[in-house]
mmCIF file of C-alpha atoms in Angstrom:
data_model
loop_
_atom_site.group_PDB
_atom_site.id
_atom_site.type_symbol
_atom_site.label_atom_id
_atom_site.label_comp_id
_atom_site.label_asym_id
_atom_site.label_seq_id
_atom_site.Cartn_x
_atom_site.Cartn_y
_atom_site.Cartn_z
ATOM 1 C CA UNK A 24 156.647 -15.549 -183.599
ATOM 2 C CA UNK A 25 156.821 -16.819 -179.683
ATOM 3 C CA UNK A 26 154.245 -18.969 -180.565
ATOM 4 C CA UNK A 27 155.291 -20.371 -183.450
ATOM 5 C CA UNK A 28 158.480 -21.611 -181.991
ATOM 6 C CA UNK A 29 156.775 -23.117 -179.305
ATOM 7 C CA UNK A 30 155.497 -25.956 -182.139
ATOM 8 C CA UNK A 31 158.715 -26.716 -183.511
ATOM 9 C CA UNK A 32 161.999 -28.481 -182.226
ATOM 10 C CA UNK A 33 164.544 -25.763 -181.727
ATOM 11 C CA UNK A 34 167.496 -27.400 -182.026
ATOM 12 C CA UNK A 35 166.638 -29.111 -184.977
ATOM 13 C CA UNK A 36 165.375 -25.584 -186.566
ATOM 14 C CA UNK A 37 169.339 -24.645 -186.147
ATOM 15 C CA UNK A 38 170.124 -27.935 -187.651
ATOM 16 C CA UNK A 39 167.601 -27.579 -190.471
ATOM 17 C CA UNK A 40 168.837 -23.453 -191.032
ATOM 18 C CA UNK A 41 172.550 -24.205 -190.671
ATOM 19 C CA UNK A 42 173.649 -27.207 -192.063
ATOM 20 C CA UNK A 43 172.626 -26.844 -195.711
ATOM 21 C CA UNK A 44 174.069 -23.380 -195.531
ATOM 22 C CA UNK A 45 177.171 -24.540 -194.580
ATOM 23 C CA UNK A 46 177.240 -27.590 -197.086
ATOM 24 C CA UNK A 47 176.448 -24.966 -200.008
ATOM 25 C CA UNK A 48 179.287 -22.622 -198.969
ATOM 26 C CA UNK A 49 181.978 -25.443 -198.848
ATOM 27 C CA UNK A 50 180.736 -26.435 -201.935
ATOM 28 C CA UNK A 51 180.978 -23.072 -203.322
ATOM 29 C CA UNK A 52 184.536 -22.968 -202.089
ATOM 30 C CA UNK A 53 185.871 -26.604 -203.489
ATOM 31 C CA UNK A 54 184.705 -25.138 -206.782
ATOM 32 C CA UNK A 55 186.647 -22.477 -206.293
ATOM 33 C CA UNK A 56 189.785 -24.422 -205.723
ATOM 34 C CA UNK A 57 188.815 -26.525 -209.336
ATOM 35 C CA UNK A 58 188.093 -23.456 -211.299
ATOM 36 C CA UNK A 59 191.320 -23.488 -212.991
ATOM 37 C CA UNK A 60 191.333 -26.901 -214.405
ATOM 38 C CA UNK A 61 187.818 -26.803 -215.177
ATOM 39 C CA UNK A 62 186.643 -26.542 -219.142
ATOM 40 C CA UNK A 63 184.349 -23.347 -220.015
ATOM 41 C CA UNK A 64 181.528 -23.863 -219.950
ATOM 42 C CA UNK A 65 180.942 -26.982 -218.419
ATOM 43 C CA UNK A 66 178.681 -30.030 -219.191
ATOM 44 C CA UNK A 67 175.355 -30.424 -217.201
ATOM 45 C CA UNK A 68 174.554 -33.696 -219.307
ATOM 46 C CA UNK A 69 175.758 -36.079 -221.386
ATOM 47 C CA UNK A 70 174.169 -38.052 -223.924
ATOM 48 C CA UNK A 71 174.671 -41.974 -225.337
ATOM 49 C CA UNK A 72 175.681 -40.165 -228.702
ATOM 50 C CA UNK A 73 178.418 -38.014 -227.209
ATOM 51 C CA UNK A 74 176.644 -34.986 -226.827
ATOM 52 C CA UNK A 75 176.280 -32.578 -223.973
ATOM 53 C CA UNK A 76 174.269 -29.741 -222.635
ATOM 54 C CA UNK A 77 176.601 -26.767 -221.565
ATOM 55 C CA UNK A 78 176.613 -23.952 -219.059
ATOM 56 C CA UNK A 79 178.346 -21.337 -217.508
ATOM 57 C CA UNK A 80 180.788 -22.326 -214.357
ATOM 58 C CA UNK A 81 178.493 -19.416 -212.581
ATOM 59 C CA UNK A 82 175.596 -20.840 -213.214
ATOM 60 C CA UNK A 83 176.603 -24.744 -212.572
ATOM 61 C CA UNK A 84 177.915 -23.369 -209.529
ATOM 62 C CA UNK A 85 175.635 -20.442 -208.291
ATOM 63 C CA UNK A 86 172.152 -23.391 -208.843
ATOM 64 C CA UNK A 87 174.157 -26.324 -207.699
ATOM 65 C CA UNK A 88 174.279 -24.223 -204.161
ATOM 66 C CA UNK A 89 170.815 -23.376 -204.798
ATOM 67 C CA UNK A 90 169.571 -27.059 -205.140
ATOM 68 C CA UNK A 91 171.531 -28.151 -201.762
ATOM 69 C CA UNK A 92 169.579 -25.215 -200.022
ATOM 70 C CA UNK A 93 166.364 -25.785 -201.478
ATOM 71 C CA UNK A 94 166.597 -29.572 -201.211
ATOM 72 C CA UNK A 95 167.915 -29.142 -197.364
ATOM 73 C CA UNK A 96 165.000 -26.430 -196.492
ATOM 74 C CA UNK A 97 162.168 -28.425 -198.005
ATOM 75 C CA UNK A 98 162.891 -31.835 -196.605
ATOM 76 C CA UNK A 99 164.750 -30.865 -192.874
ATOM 77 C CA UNK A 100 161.609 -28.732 -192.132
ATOM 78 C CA UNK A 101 159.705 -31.631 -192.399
ATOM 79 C CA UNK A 102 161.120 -33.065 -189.237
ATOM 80 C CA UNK A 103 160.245 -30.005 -187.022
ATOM 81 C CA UNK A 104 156.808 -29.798 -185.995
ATOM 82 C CA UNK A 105 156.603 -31.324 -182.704
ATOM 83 C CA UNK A 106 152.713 -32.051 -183.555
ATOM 84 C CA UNK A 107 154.124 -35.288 -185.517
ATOM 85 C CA UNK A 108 155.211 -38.339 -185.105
ATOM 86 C CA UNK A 109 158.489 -38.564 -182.951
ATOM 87 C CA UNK A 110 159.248 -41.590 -185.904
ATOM 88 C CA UNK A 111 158.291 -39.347 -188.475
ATOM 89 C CA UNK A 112 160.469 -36.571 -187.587
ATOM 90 C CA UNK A 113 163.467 -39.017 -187.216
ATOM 91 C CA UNK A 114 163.059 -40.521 -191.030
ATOM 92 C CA UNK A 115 162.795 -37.328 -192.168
ATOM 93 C CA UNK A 116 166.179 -35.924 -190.435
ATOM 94 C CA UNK A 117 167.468 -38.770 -191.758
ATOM 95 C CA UNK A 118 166.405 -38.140 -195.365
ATOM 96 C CA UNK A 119 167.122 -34.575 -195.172
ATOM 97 C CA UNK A 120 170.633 -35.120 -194.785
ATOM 98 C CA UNK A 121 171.038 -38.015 -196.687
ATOM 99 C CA UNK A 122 169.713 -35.994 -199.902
ATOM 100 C CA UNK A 123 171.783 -32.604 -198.953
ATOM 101 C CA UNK A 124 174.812 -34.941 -199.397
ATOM 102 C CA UNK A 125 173.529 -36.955 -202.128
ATOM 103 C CA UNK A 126 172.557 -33.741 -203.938
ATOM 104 C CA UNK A 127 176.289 -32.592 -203.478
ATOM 105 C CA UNK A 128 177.754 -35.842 -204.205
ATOM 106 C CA UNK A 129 176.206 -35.755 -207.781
ATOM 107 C CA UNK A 130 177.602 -31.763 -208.646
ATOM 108 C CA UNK A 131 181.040 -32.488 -206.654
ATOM 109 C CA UNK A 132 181.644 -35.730 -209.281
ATOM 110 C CA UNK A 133 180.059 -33.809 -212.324
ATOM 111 C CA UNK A 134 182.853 -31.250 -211.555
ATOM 112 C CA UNK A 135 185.983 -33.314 -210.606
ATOM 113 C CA UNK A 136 184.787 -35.641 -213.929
ATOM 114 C CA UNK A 137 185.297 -32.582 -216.089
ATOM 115 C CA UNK A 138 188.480 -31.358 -214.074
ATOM 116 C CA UNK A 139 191.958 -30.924 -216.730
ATOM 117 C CA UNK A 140 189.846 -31.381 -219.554
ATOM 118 C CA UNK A 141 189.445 -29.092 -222.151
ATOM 119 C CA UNK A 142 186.347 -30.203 -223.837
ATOM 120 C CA UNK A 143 183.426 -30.731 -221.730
ATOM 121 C CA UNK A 144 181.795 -33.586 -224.123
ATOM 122 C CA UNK A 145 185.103 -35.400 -223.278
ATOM 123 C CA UNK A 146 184.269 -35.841 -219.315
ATOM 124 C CA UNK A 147 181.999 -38.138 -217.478
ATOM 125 C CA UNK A 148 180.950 -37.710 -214.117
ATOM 126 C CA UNK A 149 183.633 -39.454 -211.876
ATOM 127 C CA UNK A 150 182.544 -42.801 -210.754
ATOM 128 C CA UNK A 151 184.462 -42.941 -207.530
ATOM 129 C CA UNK A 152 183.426 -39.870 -206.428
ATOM 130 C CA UNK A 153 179.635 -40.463 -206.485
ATOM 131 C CA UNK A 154 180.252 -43.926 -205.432
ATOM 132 C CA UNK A 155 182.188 -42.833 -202.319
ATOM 133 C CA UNK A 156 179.744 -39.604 -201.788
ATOM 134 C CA UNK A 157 176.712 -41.873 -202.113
ATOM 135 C CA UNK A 158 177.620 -44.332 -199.528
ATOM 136 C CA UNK A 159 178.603 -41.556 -196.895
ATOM 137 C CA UNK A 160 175.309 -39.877 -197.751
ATOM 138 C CA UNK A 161 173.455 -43.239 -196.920
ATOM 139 C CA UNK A 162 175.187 -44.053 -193.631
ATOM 140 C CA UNK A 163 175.187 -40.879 -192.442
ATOM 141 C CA UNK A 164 171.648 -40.291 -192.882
ATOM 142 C CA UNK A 165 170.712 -43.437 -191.198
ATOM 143 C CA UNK A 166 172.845 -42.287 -188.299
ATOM 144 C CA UNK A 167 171.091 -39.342 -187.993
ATOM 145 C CA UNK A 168 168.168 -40.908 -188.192
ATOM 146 C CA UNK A 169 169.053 -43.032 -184.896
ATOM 147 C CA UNK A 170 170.238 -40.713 -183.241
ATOM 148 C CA UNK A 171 168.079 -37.716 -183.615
ATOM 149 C CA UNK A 172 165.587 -37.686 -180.321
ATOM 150 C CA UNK A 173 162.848 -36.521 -181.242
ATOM 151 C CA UNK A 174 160.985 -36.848 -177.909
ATOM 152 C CA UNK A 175 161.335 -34.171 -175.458
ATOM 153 C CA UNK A 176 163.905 -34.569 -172.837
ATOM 154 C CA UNK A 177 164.669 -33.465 -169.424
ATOM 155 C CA UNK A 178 167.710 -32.119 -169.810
ATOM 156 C CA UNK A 179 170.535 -30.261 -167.692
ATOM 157 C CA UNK A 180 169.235 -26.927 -168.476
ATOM 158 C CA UNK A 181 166.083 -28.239 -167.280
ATOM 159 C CA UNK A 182 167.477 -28.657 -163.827
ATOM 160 C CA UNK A 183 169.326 -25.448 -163.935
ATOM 161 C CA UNK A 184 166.064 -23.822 -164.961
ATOM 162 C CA UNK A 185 164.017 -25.589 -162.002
ATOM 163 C CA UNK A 186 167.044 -24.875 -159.609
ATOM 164 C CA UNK A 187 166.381 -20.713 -160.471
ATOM 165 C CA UNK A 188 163.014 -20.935 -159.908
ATOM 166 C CA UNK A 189 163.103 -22.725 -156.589
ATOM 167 C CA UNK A 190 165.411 -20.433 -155.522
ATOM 168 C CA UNK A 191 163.762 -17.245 -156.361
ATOM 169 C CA UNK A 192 160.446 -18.761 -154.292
ATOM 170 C CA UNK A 193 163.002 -19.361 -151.441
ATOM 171 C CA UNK A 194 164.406 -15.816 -151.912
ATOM 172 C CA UNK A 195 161.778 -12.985 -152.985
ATOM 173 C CA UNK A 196 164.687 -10.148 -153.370
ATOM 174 C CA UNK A 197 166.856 -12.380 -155.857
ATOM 175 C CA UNK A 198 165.071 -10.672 -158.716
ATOM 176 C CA UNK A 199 165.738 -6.960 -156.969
ATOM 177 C CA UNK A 200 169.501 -7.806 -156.569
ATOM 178 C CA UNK A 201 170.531 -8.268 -159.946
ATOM 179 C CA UNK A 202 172.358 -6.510 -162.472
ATOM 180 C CA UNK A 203 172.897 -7.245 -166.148
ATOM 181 C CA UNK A 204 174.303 -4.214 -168.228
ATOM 182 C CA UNK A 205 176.546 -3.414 -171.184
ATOM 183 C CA UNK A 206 178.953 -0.723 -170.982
ATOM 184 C CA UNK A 207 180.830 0.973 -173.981
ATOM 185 C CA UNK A 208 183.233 3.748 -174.937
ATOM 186 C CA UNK A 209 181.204 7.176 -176.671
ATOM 187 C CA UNK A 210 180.343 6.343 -179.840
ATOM 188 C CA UNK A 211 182.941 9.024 -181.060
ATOM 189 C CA UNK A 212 185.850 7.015 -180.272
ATOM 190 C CA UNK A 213 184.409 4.169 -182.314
ATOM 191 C CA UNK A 214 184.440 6.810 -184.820
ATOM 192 C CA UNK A 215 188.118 7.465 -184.779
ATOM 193 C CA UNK A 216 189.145 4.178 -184.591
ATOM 194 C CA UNK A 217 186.652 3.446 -187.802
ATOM 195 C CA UNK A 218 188.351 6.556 -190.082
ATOM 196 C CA UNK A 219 192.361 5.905 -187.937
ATOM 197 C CA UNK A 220 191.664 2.185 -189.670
ATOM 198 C CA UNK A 221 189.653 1.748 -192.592
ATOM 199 C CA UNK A 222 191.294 4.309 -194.808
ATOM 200 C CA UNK A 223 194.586 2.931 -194.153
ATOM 201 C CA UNK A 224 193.547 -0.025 -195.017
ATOM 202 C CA UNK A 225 191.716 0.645 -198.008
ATOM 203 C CA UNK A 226 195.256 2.011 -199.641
ATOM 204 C CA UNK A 227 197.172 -0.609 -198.106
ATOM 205 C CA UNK A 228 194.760 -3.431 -199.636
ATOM 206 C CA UNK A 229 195.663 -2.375 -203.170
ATOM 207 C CA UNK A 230 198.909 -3.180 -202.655
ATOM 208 C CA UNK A 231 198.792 -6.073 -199.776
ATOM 209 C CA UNK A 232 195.335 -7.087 -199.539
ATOM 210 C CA UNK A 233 195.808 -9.513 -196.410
ATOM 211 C CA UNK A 234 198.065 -6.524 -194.400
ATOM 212 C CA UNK A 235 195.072 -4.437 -195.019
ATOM 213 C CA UNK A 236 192.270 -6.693 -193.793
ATOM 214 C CA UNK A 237 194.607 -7.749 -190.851
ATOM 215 C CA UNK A 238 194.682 -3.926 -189.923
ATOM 216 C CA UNK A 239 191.208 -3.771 -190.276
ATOM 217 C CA UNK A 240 190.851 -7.065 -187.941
ATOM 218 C CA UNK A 241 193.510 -5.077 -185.315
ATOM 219 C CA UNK A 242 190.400 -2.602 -185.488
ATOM 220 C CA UNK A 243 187.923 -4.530 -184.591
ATOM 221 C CA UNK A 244 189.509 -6.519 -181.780
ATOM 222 C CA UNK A 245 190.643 -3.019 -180.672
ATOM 223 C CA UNK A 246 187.057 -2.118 -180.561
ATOM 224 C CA UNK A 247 185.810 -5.020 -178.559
ATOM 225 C CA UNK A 248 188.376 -4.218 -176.048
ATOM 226 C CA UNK A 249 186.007 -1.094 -175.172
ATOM 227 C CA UNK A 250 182.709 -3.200 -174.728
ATOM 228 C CA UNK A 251 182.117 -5.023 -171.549
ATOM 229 C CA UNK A 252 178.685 -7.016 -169.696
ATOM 230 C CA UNK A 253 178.508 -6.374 -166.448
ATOM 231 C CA UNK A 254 176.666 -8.650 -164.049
ATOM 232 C CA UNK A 255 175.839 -8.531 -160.403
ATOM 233 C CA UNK A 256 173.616 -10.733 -158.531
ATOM 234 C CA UNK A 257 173.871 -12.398 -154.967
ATOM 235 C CA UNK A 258 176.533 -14.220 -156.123
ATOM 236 C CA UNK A 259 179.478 -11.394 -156.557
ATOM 237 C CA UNK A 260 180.354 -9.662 -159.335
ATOM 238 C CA UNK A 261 181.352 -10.727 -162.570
ATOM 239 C CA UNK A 262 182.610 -8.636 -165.621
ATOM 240 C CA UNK A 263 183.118 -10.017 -169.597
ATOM 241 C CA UNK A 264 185.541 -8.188 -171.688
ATOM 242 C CA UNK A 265 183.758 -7.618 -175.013
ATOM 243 C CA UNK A 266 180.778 -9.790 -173.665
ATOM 244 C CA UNK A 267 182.719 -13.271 -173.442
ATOM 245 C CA UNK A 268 186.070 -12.704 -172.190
ATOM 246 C CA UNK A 269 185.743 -13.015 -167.860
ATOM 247 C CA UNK A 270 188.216 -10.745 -166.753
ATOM 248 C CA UNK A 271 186.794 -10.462 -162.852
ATOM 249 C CA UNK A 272 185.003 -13.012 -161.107
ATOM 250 C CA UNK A 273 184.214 -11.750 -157.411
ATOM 251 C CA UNK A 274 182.233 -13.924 -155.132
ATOM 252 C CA UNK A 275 179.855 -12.205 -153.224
ATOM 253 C CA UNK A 276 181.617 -13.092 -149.752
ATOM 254 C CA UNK A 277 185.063 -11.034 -151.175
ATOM 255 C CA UNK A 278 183.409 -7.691 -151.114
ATOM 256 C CA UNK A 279 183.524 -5.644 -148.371
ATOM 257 C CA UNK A 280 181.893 -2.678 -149.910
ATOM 258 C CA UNK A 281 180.863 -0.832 -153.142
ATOM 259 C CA UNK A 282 180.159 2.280 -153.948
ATOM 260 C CA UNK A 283 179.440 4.571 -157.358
ATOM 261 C CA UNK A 284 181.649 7.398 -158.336
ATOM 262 C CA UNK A 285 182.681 9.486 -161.207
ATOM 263 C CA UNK A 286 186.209 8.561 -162.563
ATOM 264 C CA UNK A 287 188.515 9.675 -164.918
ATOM 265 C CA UNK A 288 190.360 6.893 -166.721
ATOM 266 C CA UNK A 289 193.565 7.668 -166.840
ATOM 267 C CA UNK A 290 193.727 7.989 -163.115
ATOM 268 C CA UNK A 291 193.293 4.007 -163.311
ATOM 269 C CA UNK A 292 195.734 3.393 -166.092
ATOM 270 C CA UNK A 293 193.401 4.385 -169.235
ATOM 271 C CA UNK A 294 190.651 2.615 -171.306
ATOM 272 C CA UNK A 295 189.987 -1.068 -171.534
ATOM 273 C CA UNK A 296 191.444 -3.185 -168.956
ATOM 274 C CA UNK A 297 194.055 -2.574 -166.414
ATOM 275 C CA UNK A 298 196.328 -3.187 -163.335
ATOM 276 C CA UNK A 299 197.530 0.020 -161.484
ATOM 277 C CA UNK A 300 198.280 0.345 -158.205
ATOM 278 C CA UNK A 301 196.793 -2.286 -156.603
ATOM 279 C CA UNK A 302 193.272 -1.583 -158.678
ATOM 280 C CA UNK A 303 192.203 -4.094 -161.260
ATOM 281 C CA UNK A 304 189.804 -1.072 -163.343
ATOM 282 C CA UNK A 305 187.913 -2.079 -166.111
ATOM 283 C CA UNK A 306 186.896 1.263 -167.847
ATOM 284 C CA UNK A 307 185.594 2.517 -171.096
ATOM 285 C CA UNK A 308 185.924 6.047 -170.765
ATOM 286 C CA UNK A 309 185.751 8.362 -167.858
ATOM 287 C CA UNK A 310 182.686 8.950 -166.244
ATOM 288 C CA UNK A 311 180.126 6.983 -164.004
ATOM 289 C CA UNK A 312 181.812 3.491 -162.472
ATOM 290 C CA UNK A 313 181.354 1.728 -159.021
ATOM 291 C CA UNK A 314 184.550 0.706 -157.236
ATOM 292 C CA UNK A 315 184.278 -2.273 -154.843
ATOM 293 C CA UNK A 316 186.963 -3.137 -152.272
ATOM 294 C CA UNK A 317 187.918 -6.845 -150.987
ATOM 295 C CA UNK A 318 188.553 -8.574 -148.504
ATOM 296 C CA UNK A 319 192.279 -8.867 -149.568
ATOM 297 C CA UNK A 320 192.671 -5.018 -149.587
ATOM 298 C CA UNK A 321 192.429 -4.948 -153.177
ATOM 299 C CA UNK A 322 189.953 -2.715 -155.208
ATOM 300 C CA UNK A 323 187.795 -2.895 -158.490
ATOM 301 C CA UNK A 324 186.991 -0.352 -160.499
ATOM 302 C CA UNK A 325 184.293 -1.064 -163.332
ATOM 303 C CA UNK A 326 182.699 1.322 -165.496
ATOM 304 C CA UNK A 327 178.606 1.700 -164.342
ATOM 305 C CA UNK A 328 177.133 3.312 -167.523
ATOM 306 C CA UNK A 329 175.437 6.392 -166.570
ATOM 307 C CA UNK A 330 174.884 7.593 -162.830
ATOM 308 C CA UNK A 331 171.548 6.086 -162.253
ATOM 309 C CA UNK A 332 172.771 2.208 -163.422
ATOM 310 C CA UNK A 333 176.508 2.938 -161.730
ATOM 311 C CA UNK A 334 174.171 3.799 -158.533
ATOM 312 C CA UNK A 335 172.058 0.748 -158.810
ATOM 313 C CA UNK A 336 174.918 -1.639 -159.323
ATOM 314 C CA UNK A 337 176.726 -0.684 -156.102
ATOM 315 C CA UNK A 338 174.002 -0.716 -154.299
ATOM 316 C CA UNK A 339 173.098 -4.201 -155.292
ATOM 317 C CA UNK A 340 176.878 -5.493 -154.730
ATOM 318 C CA UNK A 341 177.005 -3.713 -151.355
ATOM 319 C CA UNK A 342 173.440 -5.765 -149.950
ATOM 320 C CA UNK A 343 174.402 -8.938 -151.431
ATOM 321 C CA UNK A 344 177.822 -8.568 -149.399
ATOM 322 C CA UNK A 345 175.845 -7.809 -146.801
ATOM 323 C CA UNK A 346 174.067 -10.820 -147.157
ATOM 324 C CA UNK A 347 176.690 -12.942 -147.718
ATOM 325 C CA UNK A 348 178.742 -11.443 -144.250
ATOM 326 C CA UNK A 349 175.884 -12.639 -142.473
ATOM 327 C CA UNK A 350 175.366 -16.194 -144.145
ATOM 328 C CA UNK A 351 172.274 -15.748 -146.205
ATOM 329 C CA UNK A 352 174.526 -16.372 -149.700
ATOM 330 C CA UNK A 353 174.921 -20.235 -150.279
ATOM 331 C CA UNK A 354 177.797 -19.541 -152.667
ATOM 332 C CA UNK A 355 179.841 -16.541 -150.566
ATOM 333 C CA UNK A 356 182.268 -18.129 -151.920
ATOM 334 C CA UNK A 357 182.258 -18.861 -155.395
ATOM 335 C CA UNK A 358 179.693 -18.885 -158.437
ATOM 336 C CA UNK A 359 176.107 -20.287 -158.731
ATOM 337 C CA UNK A 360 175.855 -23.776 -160.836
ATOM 338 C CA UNK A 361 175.398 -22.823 -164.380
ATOM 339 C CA UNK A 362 175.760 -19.553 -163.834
#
């Protein structure tokens, strides 16, 4: 699979995945919004004598979506084999997106042409629509077409990339002191916050559907409250609430020591985040965590996973303070560029 990635542009594989999935779905959903005023079924064609062919608003619907995928898919993935072209590739972005929206343009006006009429072989396909959908389709197309670059780039993640490695040949023990780990509450309290929510909201649905998906939503951002990454390297100590959310940032030059022990979380204020007494803790159940004190007096409690991680994370923290005490950090005082 490595390998066949390595042939194709990545970012224009999302492009080519994404967009006509998202095209199809918001042209699923502006159906949706027509259904009502829409004849049943609906005309597919229309003939000089007045005639029409006929079907279902499913199936209008459920193969218009499947034309704008298909048609997106076939033509986009023309543009990705870096083995082409680099002109190549850009006419056929281009195209690709010009005939995704093209493709749409034509079922959007077959379906606002037949809106509040009650006889399909009444309708036409609406003129202004297409018109307007067309010439969108072609300038846009021709803009990606421009725009696209097709030719590999340096770019910024290059340098951050090429900054890394430079500075793991300058230091040799930057790959020893680091730390990445995610933490999380046993998976029985997941458990009981699955059956303390679901059920509920499975009666309360019947009656208010949206109270019982927002109880349901109350669940899950409950959930992610017990889920944290950890990461320590000879920078300091940083710790994401749910895996994005920073909730401590600790240069490396702020810690005066570290160590692992076995805590109980209520001591610390309970699960998930807290303040109490002068200890920022961020816990997710009792058990194995490292506390690190600052420089300010301050301390830090994080959760460590089991004994054997909790023990290798504070004794990274304490020899990259040690490091940074005696000037061998370059950022003792803040975070590494694009880290």
């Amino acid at each position: 699979m490595g390998k066949i990635l390595d042939r194709v542009d990545r970012k224009a594989l999302r492009f080519a995945i994404g967009f006509p999935v998202l095209l199809a779905g918001a042209f699923v959903f502006c159906a949706s919004l027509l259904r009502r005023d829409l004849p049943e079924p609906l005309a597919i064609q229309w003939t000089a004598d007045g005639g029409a062919a006929f079907a279902p608003y499913g199936i209008y619907v459920g193969w218009g979506a499947a034309m704008i995928l298909a048609t997106g898919w076939l033509v986009l993935s023309q543009a990705l084999p870096l083995s082409r072209p680099a002109i190549m590739r850009r006419i056929m972005m281009g195209v690709g997106l010009f005939l995704c929206l093209f493709v749409t343009t034509v079922l959007a006006a077959g379906l606002v042409g037949q809106a509040g009429v009650t006889d399909a072989r009444n309708s036409h396909v609406d003129a202004t629509v297409l018109a307007l959908g067309s010439g969108a389709a072609v300038s846009l197309g021709v803009t990606l077409a421009m725009v696209y670059k097709a030719d590999q780039h340096w770019s910024v993640d290059d340098d951050r990339a090429l900054q890394r490695t430079l500075t793991r040949e300058a230091d040799p023990d930057l790959t020893a002191d680091t730390v990445r780990l995610w933490v999380h509450a046993r998976s029985s309290v997941f458990v009981m916050i699955g059956i303390a929510s679901l059920f509920p909201a499975a009666l309360i649905a019947i009656a208010l559907p949206w109270l019982g998906g927002l109880l349901v939503l109350l669940a899950v951002v409950g959930a992610g409250f017990l889920f944290a990454r950890v990461k320590a390297d000879r920078y300091g100590l940083k710790v994401l609430l749910a895996g994005v959310l920073p909730v401590m940032d600790v240069p490396a030059g702020s810690i005066t020591a570290a160590s692992a022990a076995d805590l109980k979380a209520a001591d610390y204020g309970g699960w998930g985040y807290r303040h109490h007494g002068g200890t920022d803790a961020m816990l997710v159940g009792s058990g194995p965590a490292v506390v690190v004190s600052k420089t300010d007096g301050r301390r830090l409690a994080v959760s460590g996973g089991s004994q054997a991680s909790a023990a290798r994370l504070a004794d990274v923290l304490t020899r990259v303070a040690a490091r940074a005490r005696k000037g061998g950090n370059p950022s003792s005082g803040g975070q590494a560029p694009g880290s």
